[in-house]
Amino acid sequence: MATLSIDPRVSGRTADFVATDHRMLIDGRFVAAASGKTFPVYNPATGDVITHVPEAEAEDVNRAVEAARRAFDEGPWPRMSPSERGRIMWRIADLIEEHLEEFAELESLDNGKPFSIARVADVPLTVDMFRYMGGWATKITGKTLALSAGQNFHSYTLREPIGVVAQIIPWNFPLLMAAWKLAPAMACGCTIVLKLAEQTPLSGLRLAQIMDEAGLPPGAVNVLTGYGEGAGAPLAAHEMVDKVAFTGSTEVGKLIVHAAAGNLKKVSLELGGKSPAIVFPDADIDHAVKGTASAIFFNHGQCCCAGSRLYIHEKVFDQVVEGVSHVAEGIKLAPGMDPACQMGPLVSDEQYRKVVGYIESGIHEGAKVAAGGPVSGHERGYFVRPTVLTGTNPRMKVVQEEIFGPVVCAVPFGDKDIDAIVKRANDTMFGLAASVWTQNLSLAHKVSRGIRAGTVWVNCHNVFDASLPFGGYKQSGWGREMGEEVLNNYLETKAVTVAL
Ligand code: NAP
Ligand code: MG
């Protein structure tokens, strides 16, 4: 059945899925866009079109939202016992796990990331997310409250699903971002319309099939493929939607806030970052070199929490810069399905141009290239070499703006007091994450307190777990993903008071 030559290394099953006539999931049925329009999906390792998917527009958004509304107001999903809901979520987890290799192939092909990474990170973390959140379905509780207004009252709170939820996700971890959004909302009994990223729709479409196979009732989750303006914007503005949850750029996050104003729907946002990694002179330097290199180069720097500002104490500056540069130069750039691949291409031509543009702007403003640079040596595909810049100053674009590529700015510090380096680390509009590299316990805790960010890692970076809340201070977002905290995004609290 596979007719397109996508990559000879993917299995026949994946090749067949890629070549199918793709359909969106609306109201329990797999459907084309109302207009019949489709748009192309690219393999970023070659730039070739590998398939087409439906292009949802306002009419499809309406159908999906109406289905989710019916499923919430009348359907079984919010009324099911929590244990039944949890069981369906675990079935989804089991099915994803059964198809682990297939999902990892789809992620690699569509996003460009190494297959070897997708199969040990993206897919297992997705499975964990459905299992962990499936467990919460049975543990959502209110409180009983003692009133000071008088003793003749019995008061308690109910935690109820917020309603119809619109979810809009990016392309950097296509399957995992879908799970971060879907699983907690499902556990709470919400119904959902999810819009996948235009660059990476394939794993989400396969997930839609699996959710259907697992027995999810019609309309409980609807999955759309489409562009931000054509599908995302009408979804975020829709009057029948009670809540919108968004992950992506800070710029589009602000558009979501405006779009939500019409019916004052609730909003949660997981946005960009410019996360500092701070290396103190007493750190285990070998460990810090490997860790801070991975902090920026993991997923090709396409992580909202990438350690893109590397502050290094002047005593160890040269040693750490040399070490990280050595790691960068040793990383094997290849298509994600190549077993030798350590870093694949960036997701798209647009991201490629943007990231190369940043490297060039840094050089133009006077930065020095310690490793990498704007030329990849690959004739095809959106490859960017892991790049280390030195000689920057705090006002350069490369230091202030989110690059979302494998580019790190190494900056020396000689500050005597901790407050000064903390202040530098906080000198950004973002506040998503940070890492601290030291063997001094008290220093580690003091810096962790001083950092204005939703996550601080000590002697590690990019450690994620379904149980750990994740999200941003400042312009990095509103609300938290994962952990118990995420349930707040998808629940309302009702206070009930009974006169006895
Ligand atoms: P983006 O434009 O913010 O896209 C994120 C999601 O929002 C996508 O599904 C997108 O659809 C959708 N969208 C776009 N415009 C919309 C609108 N007006 N209303 C509703 N939804 C809309 O991000 P991007 O263009 O893919 O990447 C741009 C930059 O964002 C990156 O370079 C990076 O700096 C940042 N980013 C951050 C994260 C993160 O995790 N924090 C993730 C990805 C990107 P389309 O797919 O059609 O664009
Ligand atoms: Mg976009």
Short mmCIF file of N, CA and C in Angstrom, two decimals, residues 279 285 289 292 310-313 316-328 368-371 388-391 408-412:
data_model
loop_
_atom_site.label_atom_id
_atom_site.label_comp_id
_atom_site.label_asym_id
_atom_site.label_seq_id
_atom_site.Cartn_x
_atom_site.Cartn_y
_atom_site.Cartn_z
N VAL A 279 26.98 27.44 36.19
CA VAL A 279 28.03 26.50 36.64
C VAL A 279 28.96 27.22 37.62
N ILE A 285 33.12 19.17 37.21
CA ILE A 285 33.16 19.83 35.90
C ILE A 285 32.83 18.87 34.75
N VAL A 289 29.79 19.68 32.31
CA VAL A 289 29.99 19.83 30.86
C VAL A 289 28.97 18.97 30.11
N THR A 292 25.31 20.35 30.88
CA THR A 292 24.89 21.63 30.28
C THR A 292 24.88 21.52 28.75
N LEU A 310 24.23 29.98 29.23
CA LEU A 310 25.13 29.19 30.07
C LEU A 310 26.07 30.14 30.82
N TYR A 311 25.80 30.36 32.11
CA TYR A 311 26.64 31.22 32.95
C TYR A 311 27.69 30.35 33.63
N ILE A 312 28.96 30.69 33.41
CA ILE A 312 30.05 29.86 33.92
C ILE A 312 30.99 30.74 34.74
N HIS A 313 31.32 30.30 35.94
CA HIS A 313 32.25 31.07 36.77
C HIS A 313 33.58 31.22 36.03
N VAL A 316 36.42 28.60 35.84
CA VAL A 316 36.29 27.37 35.06
C VAL A 316 35.71 27.64 33.67
N PHE A 317 35.66 28.91 33.29
CA PHE A 317 35.00 29.29 32.03
C PHE A 317 35.62 28.57 30.82
N ASP A 318 36.95 28.70 30.68
CA ASP A 318 37.60 28.12 29.50
C ASP A 318 37.40 26.61 29.45
N GLN A 319 37.54 26.00 30.62
CA GLN A 319 37.42 24.54 30.69
C GLN A 319 36.01 24.07 30.29
N VAL A 320 35.00 24.77 30.78
CA VAL A 320 33.63 24.36 30.48
C VAL A 320 33.30 24.66 29.01
N VAL A 321 33.71 25.83 28.52
CA VAL A 321 33.43 26.17 27.11
C VAL A 321 34.11 25.17 26.18
N GLU A 322 35.35 24.84 26.50
CA GLU A 322 36.05 23.83 25.68
C GLU A 322 35.33 22.49 25.71
N GLY A 323 34.90 22.11 26.92
CA GLY A 323 34.22 20.83 27.08
C GLY A 323 32.91 20.78 26.30
N VAL A 324 32.09 21.82 26.46
CA VAL A 324 30.79 21.84 25.77
C VAL A 324 31.01 21.91 24.25
N SER A 325 32.02 22.68 23.83
CA SER A 325 32.31 22.80 22.40
C SER A 325 32.76 21.45 21.84
N HIS A 326 33.54 20.73 22.64
CA HIS A 326 34.01 19.41 22.22
C HIS A 326 32.81 18.46 22.06
N VAL A 327 31.89 18.50 23.01
CA VAL A 327 30.68 17.68 22.89
C VAL A 327 29.94 18.07 21.61
N ALA A 328 29.78 19.39 21.39
CA ALA A 328 29.03 19.88 20.21
C ALA A 328 29.66 19.37 18.92
N LYS A 368 31.60 35.41 19.28
CA LYS A 368 32.59 34.50 18.69
C LYS A 368 32.00 33.09 18.67
N VAL A 369 32.33 32.34 17.61
CA VAL A 369 31.81 30.97 17.48
C VAL A 369 32.84 30.00 18.05
N ALA A 370 32.53 29.35 19.17
CA ALA A 370 33.45 28.38 19.76
C ALA A 370 33.22 26.98 19.19
N ALA A 371 32.02 26.74 18.68
CA ALA A 371 31.72 25.46 18.00
C ALA A 371 30.52 25.68 17.10
N VAL A 388 28.07 26.90 19.86
CA VAL A 388 28.41 27.56 21.12
C VAL A 388 28.94 28.95 20.80
N LEU A 389 28.30 29.98 21.37
CA LEU A 389 28.74 31.36 21.16
C LEU A 389 29.34 31.91 22.44
N THR A 390 30.44 32.66 22.30
CA THR A 390 31.01 33.38 23.44
C THR A 390 31.12 34.86 23.05
N GLY A 391 31.57 35.68 23.99
CA GLY A 391 31.77 37.11 23.69
C GLY A 391 30.47 37.84 23.42
N VAL A 408 23.82 27.88 22.10
CA VAL A 408 23.97 28.32 23.49
C VAL A 408 24.92 29.51 23.56
N CYS A 409 24.60 30.47 24.43
CA CYS A 409 25.50 31.60 24.69
C CYS A 409 26.20 31.35 26.01
N ALA A 410 27.52 31.21 25.97
CA ALA A 410 28.29 30.99 27.20
C ALA A 410 28.78 32.35 27.71
N VAL A 411 28.50 32.62 28.98
CA VAL A 411 28.79 33.94 29.56
C VAL A 411 29.57 33.73 30.87
N PRO A 412 30.74 34.38 31.01
CA PRO A 412 31.48 34.23 32.27
C PRO A 412 30.90 35.12 33.37
#
